[in-house]
Every structure is written in C-alpha cells, then in structure tokens.
XYZ file of C-alpha atoms in Angstrom:
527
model
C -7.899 -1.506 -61.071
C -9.390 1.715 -61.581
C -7.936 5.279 -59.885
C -10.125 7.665 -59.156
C -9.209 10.015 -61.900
C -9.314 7.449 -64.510
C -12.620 6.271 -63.155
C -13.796 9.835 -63.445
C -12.649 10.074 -67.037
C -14.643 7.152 -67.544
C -17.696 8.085 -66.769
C -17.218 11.477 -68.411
C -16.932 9.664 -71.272
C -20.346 6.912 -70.860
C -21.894 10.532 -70.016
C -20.876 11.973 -73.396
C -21.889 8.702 -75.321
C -25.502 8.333 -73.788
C -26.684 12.080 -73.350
C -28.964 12.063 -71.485
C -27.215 11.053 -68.243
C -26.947 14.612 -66.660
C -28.013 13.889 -63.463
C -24.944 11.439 -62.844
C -22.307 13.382 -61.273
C -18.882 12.414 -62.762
C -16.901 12.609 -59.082
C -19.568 10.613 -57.027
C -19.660 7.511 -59.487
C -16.028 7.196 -59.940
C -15.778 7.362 -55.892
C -18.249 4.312 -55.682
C -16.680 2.760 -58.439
C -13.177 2.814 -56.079
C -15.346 2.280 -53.287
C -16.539 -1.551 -55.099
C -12.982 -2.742 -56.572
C -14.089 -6.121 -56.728
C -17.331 -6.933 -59.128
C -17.515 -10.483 -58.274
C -15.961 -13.661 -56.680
C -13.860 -14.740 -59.156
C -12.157 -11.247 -59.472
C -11.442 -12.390 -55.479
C -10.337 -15.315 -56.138
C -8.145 -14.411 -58.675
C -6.630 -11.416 -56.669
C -6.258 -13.505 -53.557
C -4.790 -16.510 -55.623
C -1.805 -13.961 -56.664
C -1.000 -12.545 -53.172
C -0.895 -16.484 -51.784
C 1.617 -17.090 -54.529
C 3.600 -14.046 -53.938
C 3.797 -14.827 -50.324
C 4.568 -18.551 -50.738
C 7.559 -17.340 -52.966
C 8.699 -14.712 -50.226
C 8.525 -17.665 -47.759
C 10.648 -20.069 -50.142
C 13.524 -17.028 -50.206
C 12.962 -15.433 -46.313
C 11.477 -18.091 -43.651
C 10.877 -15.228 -41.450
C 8.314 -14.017 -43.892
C 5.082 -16.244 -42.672
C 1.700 -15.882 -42.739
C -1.283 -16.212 -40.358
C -5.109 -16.429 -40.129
C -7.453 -16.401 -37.450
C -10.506 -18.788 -38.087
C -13.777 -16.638 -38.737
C -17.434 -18.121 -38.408
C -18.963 -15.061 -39.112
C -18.738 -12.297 -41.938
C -18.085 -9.745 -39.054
C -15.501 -11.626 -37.220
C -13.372 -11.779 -40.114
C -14.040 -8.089 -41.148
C -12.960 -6.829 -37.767
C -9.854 -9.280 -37.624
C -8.644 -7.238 -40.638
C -9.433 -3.797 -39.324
C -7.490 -4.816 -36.526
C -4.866 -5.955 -38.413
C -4.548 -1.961 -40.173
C -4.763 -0.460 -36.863
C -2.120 -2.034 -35.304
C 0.297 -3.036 -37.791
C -1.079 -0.432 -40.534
C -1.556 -3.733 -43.206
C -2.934 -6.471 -44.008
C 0.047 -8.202 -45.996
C 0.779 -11.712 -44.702
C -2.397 -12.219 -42.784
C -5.050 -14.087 -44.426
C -8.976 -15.489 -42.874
C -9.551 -19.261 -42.256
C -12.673 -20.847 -42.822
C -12.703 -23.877 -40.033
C -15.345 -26.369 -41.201
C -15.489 -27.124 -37.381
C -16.993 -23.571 -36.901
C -19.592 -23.495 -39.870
C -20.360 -26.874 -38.297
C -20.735 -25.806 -34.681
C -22.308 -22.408 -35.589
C -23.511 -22.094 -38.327
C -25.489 -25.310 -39.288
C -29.475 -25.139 -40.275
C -29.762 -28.120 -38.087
C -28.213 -26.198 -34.976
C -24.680 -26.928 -33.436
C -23.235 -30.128 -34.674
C -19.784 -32.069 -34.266
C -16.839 -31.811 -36.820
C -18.142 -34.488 -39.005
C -19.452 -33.041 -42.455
C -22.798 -33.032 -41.147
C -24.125 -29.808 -42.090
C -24.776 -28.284 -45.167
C -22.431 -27.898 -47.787
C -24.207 -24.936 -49.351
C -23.135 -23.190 -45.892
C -19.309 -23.510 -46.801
C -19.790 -21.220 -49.949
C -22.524 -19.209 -48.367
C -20.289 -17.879 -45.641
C -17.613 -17.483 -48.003
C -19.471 -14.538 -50.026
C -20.610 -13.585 -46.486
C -17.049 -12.822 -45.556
C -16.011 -11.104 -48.479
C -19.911 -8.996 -48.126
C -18.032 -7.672 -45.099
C -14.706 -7.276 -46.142
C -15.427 -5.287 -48.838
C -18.300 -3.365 -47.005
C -14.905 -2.579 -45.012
C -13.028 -0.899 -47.882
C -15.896 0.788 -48.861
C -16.655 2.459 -45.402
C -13.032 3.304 -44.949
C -12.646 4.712 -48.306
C -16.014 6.984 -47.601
C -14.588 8.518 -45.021
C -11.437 9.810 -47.054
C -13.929 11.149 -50.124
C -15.662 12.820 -46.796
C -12.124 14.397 -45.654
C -11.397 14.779 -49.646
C -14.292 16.802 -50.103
C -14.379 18.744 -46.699
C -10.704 19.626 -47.644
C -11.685 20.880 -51.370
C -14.869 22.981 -49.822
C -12.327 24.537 -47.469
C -9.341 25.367 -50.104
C -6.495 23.279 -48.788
C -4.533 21.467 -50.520
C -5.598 17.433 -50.839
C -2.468 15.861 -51.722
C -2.156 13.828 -48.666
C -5.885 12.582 -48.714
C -5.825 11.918 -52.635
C -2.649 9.828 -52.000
C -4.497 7.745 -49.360
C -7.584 7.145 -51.774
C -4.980 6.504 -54.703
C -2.855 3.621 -52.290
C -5.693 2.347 -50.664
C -4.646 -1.196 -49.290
C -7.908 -3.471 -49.329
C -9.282 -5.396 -46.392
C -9.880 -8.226 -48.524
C -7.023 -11.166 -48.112
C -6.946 -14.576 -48.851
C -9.464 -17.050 -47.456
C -8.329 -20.823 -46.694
C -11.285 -22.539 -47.088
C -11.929 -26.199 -45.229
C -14.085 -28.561 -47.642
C -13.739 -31.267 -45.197
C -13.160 -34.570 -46.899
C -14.719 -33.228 -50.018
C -18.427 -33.811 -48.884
C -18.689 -36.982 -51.138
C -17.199 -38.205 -54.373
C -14.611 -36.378 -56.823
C -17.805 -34.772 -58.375
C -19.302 -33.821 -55.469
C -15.898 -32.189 -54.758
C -15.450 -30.608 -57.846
C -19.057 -29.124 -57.334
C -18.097 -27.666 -54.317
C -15.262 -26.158 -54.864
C -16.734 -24.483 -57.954
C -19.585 -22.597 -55.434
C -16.709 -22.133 -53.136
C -13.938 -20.244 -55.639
C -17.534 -18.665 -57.386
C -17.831 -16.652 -53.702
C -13.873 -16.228 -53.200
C -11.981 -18.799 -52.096
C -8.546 -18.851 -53.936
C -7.167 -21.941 -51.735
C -8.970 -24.981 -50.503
C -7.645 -27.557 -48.029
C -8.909 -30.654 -48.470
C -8.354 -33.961 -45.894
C -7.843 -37.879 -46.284
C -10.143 -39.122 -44.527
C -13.470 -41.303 -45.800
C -15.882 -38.269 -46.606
C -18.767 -40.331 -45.178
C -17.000 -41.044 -41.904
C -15.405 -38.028 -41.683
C -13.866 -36.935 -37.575
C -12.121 -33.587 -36.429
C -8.692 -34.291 -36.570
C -8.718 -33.979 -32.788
C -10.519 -36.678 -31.986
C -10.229 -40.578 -32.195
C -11.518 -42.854 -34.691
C -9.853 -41.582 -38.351
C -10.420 -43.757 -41.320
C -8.123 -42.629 -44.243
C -8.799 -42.859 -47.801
C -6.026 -44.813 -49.875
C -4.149 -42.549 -52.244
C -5.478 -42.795 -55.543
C -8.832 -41.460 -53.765
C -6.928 -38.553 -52.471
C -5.073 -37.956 -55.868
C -8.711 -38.115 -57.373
C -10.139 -34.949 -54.955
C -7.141 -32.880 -55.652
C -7.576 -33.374 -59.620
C -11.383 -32.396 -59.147
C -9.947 -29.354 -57.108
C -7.426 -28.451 -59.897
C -10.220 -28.603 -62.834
C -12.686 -26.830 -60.739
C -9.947 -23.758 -60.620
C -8.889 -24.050 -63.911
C -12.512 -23.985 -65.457
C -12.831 -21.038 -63.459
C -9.951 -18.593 -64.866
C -8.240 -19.159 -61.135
C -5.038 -20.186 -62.442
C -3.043 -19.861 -59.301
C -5.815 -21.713 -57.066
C -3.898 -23.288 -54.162
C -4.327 -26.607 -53.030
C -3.752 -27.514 -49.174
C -3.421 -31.169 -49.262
C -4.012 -32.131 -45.461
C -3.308 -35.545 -43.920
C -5.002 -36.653 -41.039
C -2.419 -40.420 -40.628
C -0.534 -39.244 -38.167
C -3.367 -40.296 -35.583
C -5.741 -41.947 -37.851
C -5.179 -46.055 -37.452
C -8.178 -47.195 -39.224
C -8.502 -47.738 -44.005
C -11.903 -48.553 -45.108
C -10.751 -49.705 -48.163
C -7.847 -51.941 -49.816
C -6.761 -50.551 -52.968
C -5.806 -52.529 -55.987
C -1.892 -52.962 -57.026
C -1.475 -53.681 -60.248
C 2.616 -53.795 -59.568
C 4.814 -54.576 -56.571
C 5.881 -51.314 -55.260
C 3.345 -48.989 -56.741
C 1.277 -46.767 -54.736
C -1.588 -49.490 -53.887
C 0.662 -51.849 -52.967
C 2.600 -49.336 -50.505
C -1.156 -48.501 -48.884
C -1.565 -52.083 -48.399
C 1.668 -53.003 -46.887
C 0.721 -50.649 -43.864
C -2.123 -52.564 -43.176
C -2.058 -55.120 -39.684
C -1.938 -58.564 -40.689
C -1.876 -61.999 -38.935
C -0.098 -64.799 -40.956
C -2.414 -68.117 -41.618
C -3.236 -71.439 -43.149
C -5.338 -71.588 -45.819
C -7.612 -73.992 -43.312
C -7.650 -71.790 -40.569
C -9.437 -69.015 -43.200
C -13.213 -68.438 -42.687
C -16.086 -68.828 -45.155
C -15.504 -64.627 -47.091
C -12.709 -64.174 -45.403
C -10.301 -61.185 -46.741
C -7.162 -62.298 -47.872
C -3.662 -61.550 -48.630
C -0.268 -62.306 -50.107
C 2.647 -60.875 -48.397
C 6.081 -61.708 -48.448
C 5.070 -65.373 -49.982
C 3.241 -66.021 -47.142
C -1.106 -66.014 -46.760
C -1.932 -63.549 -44.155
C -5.316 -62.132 -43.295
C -5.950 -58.134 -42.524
C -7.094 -57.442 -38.982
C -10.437 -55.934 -39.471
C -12.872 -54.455 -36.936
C -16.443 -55.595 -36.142
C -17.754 -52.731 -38.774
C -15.928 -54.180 -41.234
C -12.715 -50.999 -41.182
C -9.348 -52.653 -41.623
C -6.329 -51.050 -38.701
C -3.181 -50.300 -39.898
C -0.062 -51.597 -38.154
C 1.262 -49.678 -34.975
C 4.247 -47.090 -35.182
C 3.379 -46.887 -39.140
C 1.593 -43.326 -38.503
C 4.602 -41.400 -39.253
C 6.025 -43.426 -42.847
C 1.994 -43.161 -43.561
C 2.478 -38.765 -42.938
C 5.517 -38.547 -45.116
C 4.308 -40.982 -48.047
C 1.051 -39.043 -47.991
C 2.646 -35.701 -48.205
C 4.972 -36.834 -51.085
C 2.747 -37.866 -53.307
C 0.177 -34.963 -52.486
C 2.949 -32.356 -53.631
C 3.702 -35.346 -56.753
C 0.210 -34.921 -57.853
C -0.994 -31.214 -57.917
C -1.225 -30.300 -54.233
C 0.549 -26.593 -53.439
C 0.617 -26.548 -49.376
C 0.389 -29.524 -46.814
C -1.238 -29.769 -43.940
C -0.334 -32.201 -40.835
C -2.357 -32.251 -37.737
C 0.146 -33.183 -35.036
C -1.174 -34.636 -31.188
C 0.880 -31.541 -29.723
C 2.654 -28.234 -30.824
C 6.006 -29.708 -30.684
C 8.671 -28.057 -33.370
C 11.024 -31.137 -33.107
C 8.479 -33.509 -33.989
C 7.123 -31.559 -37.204
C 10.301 -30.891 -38.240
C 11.082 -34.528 -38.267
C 8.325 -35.093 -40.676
C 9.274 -32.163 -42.702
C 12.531 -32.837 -42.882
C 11.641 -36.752 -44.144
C 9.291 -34.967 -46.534
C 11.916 -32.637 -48.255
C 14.186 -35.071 -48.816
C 12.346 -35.774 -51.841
C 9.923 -32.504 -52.078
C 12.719 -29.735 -51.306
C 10.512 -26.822 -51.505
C 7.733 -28.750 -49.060
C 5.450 -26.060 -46.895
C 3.532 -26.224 -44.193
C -0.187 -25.034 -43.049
C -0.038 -25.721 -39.409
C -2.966 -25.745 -37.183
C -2.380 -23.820 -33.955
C -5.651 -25.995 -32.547
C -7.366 -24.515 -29.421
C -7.720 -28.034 -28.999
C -4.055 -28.507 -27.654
C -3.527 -27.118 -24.065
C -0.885 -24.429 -25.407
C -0.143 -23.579 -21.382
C 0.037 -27.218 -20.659
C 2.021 -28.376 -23.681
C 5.141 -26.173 -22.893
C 5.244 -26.302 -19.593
C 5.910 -30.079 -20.103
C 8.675 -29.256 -22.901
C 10.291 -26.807 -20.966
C 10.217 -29.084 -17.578
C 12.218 -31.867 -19.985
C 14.361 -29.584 -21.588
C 15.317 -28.713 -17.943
C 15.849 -32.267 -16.722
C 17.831 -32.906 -19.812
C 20.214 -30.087 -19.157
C 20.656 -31.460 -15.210
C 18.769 -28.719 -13.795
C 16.604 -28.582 -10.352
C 13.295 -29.294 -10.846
C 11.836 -30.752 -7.991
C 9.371 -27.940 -6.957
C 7.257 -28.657 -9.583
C 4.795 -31.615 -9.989
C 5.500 -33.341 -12.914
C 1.575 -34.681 -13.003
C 0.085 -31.807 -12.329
C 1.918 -28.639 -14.637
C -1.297 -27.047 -15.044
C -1.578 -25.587 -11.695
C -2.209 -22.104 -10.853
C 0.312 -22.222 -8.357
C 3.023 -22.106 -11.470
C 1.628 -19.173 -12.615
C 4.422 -16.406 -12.461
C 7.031 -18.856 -11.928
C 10.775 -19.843 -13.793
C 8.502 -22.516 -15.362
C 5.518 -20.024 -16.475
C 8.103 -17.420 -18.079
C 9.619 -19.950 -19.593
C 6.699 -21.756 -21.388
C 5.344 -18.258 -22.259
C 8.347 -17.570 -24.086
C 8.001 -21.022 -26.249
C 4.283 -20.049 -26.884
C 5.282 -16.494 -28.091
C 8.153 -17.611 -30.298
C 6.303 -20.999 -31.435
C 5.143 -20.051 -35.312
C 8.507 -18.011 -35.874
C 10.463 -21.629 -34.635
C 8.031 -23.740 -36.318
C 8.261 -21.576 -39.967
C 11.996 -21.064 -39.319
C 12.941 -25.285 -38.399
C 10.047 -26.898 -39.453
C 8.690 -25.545 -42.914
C 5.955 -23.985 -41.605
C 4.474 -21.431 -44.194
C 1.370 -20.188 -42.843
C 0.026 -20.678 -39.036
C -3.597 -20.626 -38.161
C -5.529 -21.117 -35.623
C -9.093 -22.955 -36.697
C -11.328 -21.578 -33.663
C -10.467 -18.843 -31.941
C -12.614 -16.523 -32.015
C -14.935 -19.073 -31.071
C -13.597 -19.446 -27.658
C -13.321 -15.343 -27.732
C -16.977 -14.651 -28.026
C -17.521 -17.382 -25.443
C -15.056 -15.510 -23.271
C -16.356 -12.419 -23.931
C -19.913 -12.640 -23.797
C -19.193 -15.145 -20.207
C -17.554 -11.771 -18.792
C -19.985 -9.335 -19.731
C -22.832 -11.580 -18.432
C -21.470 -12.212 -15.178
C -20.988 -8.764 -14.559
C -24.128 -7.401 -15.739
C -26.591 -9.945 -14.412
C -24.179 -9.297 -11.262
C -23.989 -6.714 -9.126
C -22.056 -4.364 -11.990
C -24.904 -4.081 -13.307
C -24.140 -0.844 -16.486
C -21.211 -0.531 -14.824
C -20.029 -3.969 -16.598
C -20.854 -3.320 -19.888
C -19.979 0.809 -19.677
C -16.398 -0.470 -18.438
C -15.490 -3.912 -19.587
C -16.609 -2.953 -22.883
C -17.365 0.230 -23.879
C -14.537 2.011 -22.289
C -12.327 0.222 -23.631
C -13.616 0.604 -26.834
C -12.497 3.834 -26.756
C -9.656 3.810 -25.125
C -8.168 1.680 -27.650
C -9.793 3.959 -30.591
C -11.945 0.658 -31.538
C -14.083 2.322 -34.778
C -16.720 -0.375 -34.183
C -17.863 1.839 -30.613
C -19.650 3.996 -33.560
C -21.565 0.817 -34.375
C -24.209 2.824 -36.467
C -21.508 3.988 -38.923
C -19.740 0.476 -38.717
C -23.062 -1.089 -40.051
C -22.974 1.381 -42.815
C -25.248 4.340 -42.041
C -22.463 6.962 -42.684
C -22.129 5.434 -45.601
C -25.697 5.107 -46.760
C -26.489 9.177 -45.688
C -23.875 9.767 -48.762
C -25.354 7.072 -51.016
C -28.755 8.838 -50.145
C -27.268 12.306 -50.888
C -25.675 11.234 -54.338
C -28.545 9.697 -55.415
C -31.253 12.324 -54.311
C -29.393 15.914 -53.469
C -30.676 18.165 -51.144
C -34.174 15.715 -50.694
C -32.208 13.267 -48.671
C -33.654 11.892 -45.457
C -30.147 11.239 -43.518
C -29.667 9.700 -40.180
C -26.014 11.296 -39.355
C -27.590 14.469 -37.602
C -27.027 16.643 -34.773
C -29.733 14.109 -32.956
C -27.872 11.127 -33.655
C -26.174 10.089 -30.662
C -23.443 8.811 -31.992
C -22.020 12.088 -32.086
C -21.415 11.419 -28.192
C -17.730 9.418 -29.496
C-alpha cells in the first residue's frame, strides 16, 4: 500500500514523464489515491483472506481471541456496523460482516421476499457483495477526507501536522472480512465453482457452503433437511478451492457447514466400492427393515447389510430417512472428513445455544482433527431469553436449589423479568460466545439476521410514535436526539452519503469554478 508521501512522489514523477499534466496537482491525487486503497475485488479478497488467517492462528494460540459478525442485507448496514465498531472500540480487528443467504433471500430477491430455500437469484449473492465493499470503502474514503480537510486547515494555519499526518499514515480500513453464504452451492460443482468465482471477483475471501441437496435446499431452522452424501460435499469444496486458487486468493477460507444434526432425510445412496469406505459409512446410517427376498416389491430398493437383505425406509417422494439418534455420529463424520478434504472452518447448526452440547461434538471432532474450529450461528431463530432461562432453572434443580416460584412451562413470562432467574440467564447470554470459543472451539460467532429484526424494531417504534400522538416529537427524540447524543456521524446524513466529499472532488477537479453544496445555507451546519 501506498503512503501519502510516496503516492505524492509518484505522481510527481507520471507528471515529469507525460508533460503536459500541469493541471494535476501532486497533493490532491496522492490523497485520492490513499483515499481508494483497494482497486478491485480481488485486492479484497486477498487482503481479507490474510487477516482471516492471522486471526484463525491467534485463535489456535489465545481462545479468548474470537471473532464476530453481524449479518448485513444491505451495503449500508454493514458500513455502519463497522463505523460503529471504530467508535466504540476504536477498531475493527476481530470483527468481520456476514452475508446470510436468508437475508438476500428475504430482502433482497427480484421476485420480492422469499423463504430460505435458494430461490432467488444467485447473481444477487455477488451483487451485494461489491455492494458492501461500495460502502465500506466509500467509508474509508469519507473518513480519510476529513483528516486531508484537518491536514490542510492545519498547514493554511501554520501548526504543526504531526498528529493528523500520523492518523492519515495509520489509517485502519473499514473494510474486514466478509463470510459469504452460497447456500448449497446453487446447483452442481460447476455451478458452484461459477459462483464462487463472481463471489471472490466482488470480495469474498471465505465462503460457507452447506450439505444439503441444492435443489431442496431448507434454512437450517426449519424441518425437512435432505443431506447430500459425502463425496457430493467433497466435490463443492474442491470447486470452491479451484475457484480461489484460479483467482490468486491463496488463503480463501472454506466454511464447511453441516446441516445433520437435524436433517433426517438422504436423497441419494452413494456407491461403496469397499466395506468401510466413505459410501459405505453414508449408507450404514440409513433406516432399514430386514426382509425376504418374497416379501420385496416389483423396483424395490435393496440392500445387503450385515449378511442379511434389508430394504431402506423411503418416503412417498421417493427421499430415503436415516435411522433415529444417528444425527450426532452423522455431525462428527461430516466434520472430519470436511477438514480431511480442504475445508478451513466448520459450521454446525445446533436446535439450541447450549455450550455442553457443542462441545460434545467438538470434542468428538478433535479427537481426530485437533486444531477443529467453529463458525457458530447465534440464530435469532433460537429464543436466546427462553433458552437460558431453561438452562439456568436445571442447573438450579441439579444443584438442590428452590425453585418452585417459577413455572417450569411457562419461563417466558414477563413476570420473571428482574428476577434471580432473569439475572441469571442474562449473565449466560452475555458470557455465551466467550464460553462457547473458550469450551467448545468456537472461532468466530455470528449472528445471520440481526439487523433484520433491528430495522423491524426500529422502524415499528418510530411509526407508532409518529402516526401516534408524538407526532415530530417521535422522530426529533427517539431518533434524532439520540443521534447526537451518542455523536452518531450518520445525523449529518448529507456528508454520510458523500457530499462533503464530492464539494472536494468538485474543487480538485475544477478550482475556484466549483458549484459546492457544503455552504453557509446548508443546514447541516445546524449539528
């Protein structure tokens, strides 16, 4: 990356070589040079790639050292969940943006809102992608603006601009990794591989990919799952790899996610071509009744198992069901041979956000893949309240305490708000990814729609009040106000949608003939 004074020295020299360049003012190309560090999506990717790999080794030495994301449908979203991010913790190191399929299909589908079942557009994965990074950088550059604008100020006034060159000079960028959700891979390994290409073209530098039948796709929070055997999988992953490697993105990262743990349905039988191998392992999960070969129907599916003829239980549509209480062998053989064949993270969707019961997996898992890792959904679609009220109410019982003024069937109640019980199950929430990273592998948490249910939340407020009898008074105090208060730069919206910046572009690019927006009738001068 270029400084500022080697960018200027730069330029001085094009300037030299092409003569005739006078007009271009050494100082205000090398500041939008630092104001653009990143030319295209594969110098994202590539950057991003490197600070997920750095991370994941911090992680391996220093559990403490997780990450997080907040799921982003929108290019804005994402840009302000990093600019809070610097105003509060004054970096963006260890917090990344995640791209929830679920969102792009609820919001952001051509064909209007849709369920979590690869039914929109593909194109829109990639598309909102470069959108994201549009705004991320857009970020950097409106930041770094308004340091040249302090630089410059500072050099018109003769003080010293030490301090403000040093901010330019260790500028930490908005732009972090992006986990990107390409469902079940939106068709075959080809199709994948496709994909993935647009996707790491606009920025992505890790991809999490599922095992479930791409055609029959479900969120992982609902009901009717049909996994892929693993030779499928294995096949996605490879297309993933190539499409990184073709690409320059050496340290790509694969999240290899595994929806078995509630799924109960295969589509397909797999061919073994030894006992024991993969195939063969796939198939011995699979429900069976044992039968003569008279009792068989006319193209029925068959099986040897054990020296005996059985016959697969298989559904009306044709979808074979795995035997009961084989969800968690199915987890751990999936993750194994995930890591065995190229993947980089894992990814388990659990019923509940229960430590103990992840760690159990883990724990199976790194018996043979030591340095296993975790990318653990923190789904709005558990009820977090709910959830540890009911761990905390059986810890208690466990340990002999008193629990009878609480209803066991009915935790949820306001009533409990405030209570031994609430305080308690607070505490769990609060300390739930630092347990989770610290017991259970857990490398990076993330939560897939939040800011879904924030905008909902939001805009539900400010509507009530302002259709209400609030009236101004809703918007001027619920939103406004505290805008301020909390030194929020997007209250300036004009200069948060550029304009500051785009007065200085117009400046630089036409001098004193500028038509600007930023003046003393602009009322954004009233913050």
């Amino acid at each position: 990356m270029s400084t500022y004074t080697s960018a200027i020295d730069h330029i001085r020299e094009i300037k030299a070589k092409h003569g005739n360049w006078q007009n271009i003012s050494e100082t205000d190309a090398a500041r939008m040079m630092v104001q653009n560090r990143f030319k295209t999506g594969l110098d994202i990717a590539k950057y991003t790639a490197d600070i997920m790999r750095k991370d994941m080794e911090e992680y391996d030495a220093d559990t403490s050292k997780y990450t997080q994301s907040l799921g982003a449908w929108h290019g804005f979203i994402a840009q302000q969940s990093m600019y809070a991010a610097k105003k509060y913790f004054g970096t963006t190191s260890k917090r990344y943006i995640y791209l929830s399929g679920w969102m792009v299909a609820a919001l952001r589908s051509e064909l209007g809102p849709l369920p979590d079942q690869s039914m929109h557009e593909k194109t829109t994965v990639p598309a909102l992608i470069e959108e994201i990074y549009t705004f991320l950088r857009q970020a950097d550059a409106k930041v770094l603006n308004d340091y040249f604008r302090e630089l410059n100020a500072a050099k018109s006034a003769g003080k010293d601009t030490s301090e403000i060159q040093a901010k330019i000079d260790n500028f930490e960028s908005h732009v972090v990794p992006i986990i990107a959700d390409i469902d079940a891979g939106f068709g075959n390994e080809e199709a994948t591989y496709l994909l993935t290409k647009a996707m790491i073209e606009a920025g992505a530098c890790a991809i999490q990919v599922e095992n479930q039948v791409s055609d029959a796709k479900q969120c992982g929070h609902q009901a009717g799952k049909v996994t892929v055997p693993h030779e499928d999988f294995i096949s996605k992953i490879n297309a993933i790899r190539y499409a990184f490697l073709e690409l320059g993105v050496d340290n790509g990262i694969i999240v290899a996610r595994t929806d078995s743990e509630g799924a109960s349905l295969t589509q397909k039988i797999p061919v073994s071509e030894k006992p024991g191998d993969l195939a063969s392992k796939y198939i011995d999960f699979i429900d069976v009744e044992e039968i003569d070969i008279n009792e068989a129907k006319e193209n029925d599916v068959l099986l040897k198992r054990d020296g005996k003829l059985v016959r697969p239980v298989r559904l009306p549509n044709g979808l074979f069901q795995f035997r009961e209480d084989t969800n968690i062998d199915r987890v751990v053989l999936d993750c194994v041979t995930a890591l065995e064949n190229g993947a980089d993270l894992l990814w388990i969707e659990t019923p509940t956000p229960d430590v103990e019961h992840i760690k159990m997996m883990v724990d199976r898992i790194k018996e043979q893949q030591p340095k296993a890792k975790l990318v653990y959904n923190n789904s709005p679609s558990f009820n977090w309240t709910l959830n540890f009220r009911k761990q905390v109410i059986a810890q208690w019982e466990e340990e002999g305490k008193d629990i009878s003024a609480y209803d066991k069937d009915n935790l949820m109640s306001a009533d409990y708000d405030g209570t031994e019980l609430d305080t308690a199950a607070d505490d769990a929430a609060r300390n739930f990814q630092r347990d989770a990273s610290r017991e259970a592998g857990v490398f990076h948490h993330l939560i897939t729609l939040p800011t879904y249910h924030t905008t909902a939340l939001s805009v539900h407020e400010l509507a009530k009040g302002y259709f209400g009898e609030d009236g101004m008074l809703a918007y001027a105090a619920g939103v406004q106000r505290k805008e301020i208060r909390e030194g929020i730069s997007c209250v300036k919206h004009q200069a948060m949608a550029g304009s500051d910046l785009g007065d200085d572009h117009k400046e630089i690019f036409s001098g004193d003939m500028a038509l600007k927006a930023g003046g003393e009738k602009n009322t954004m001068n009233q913050f």
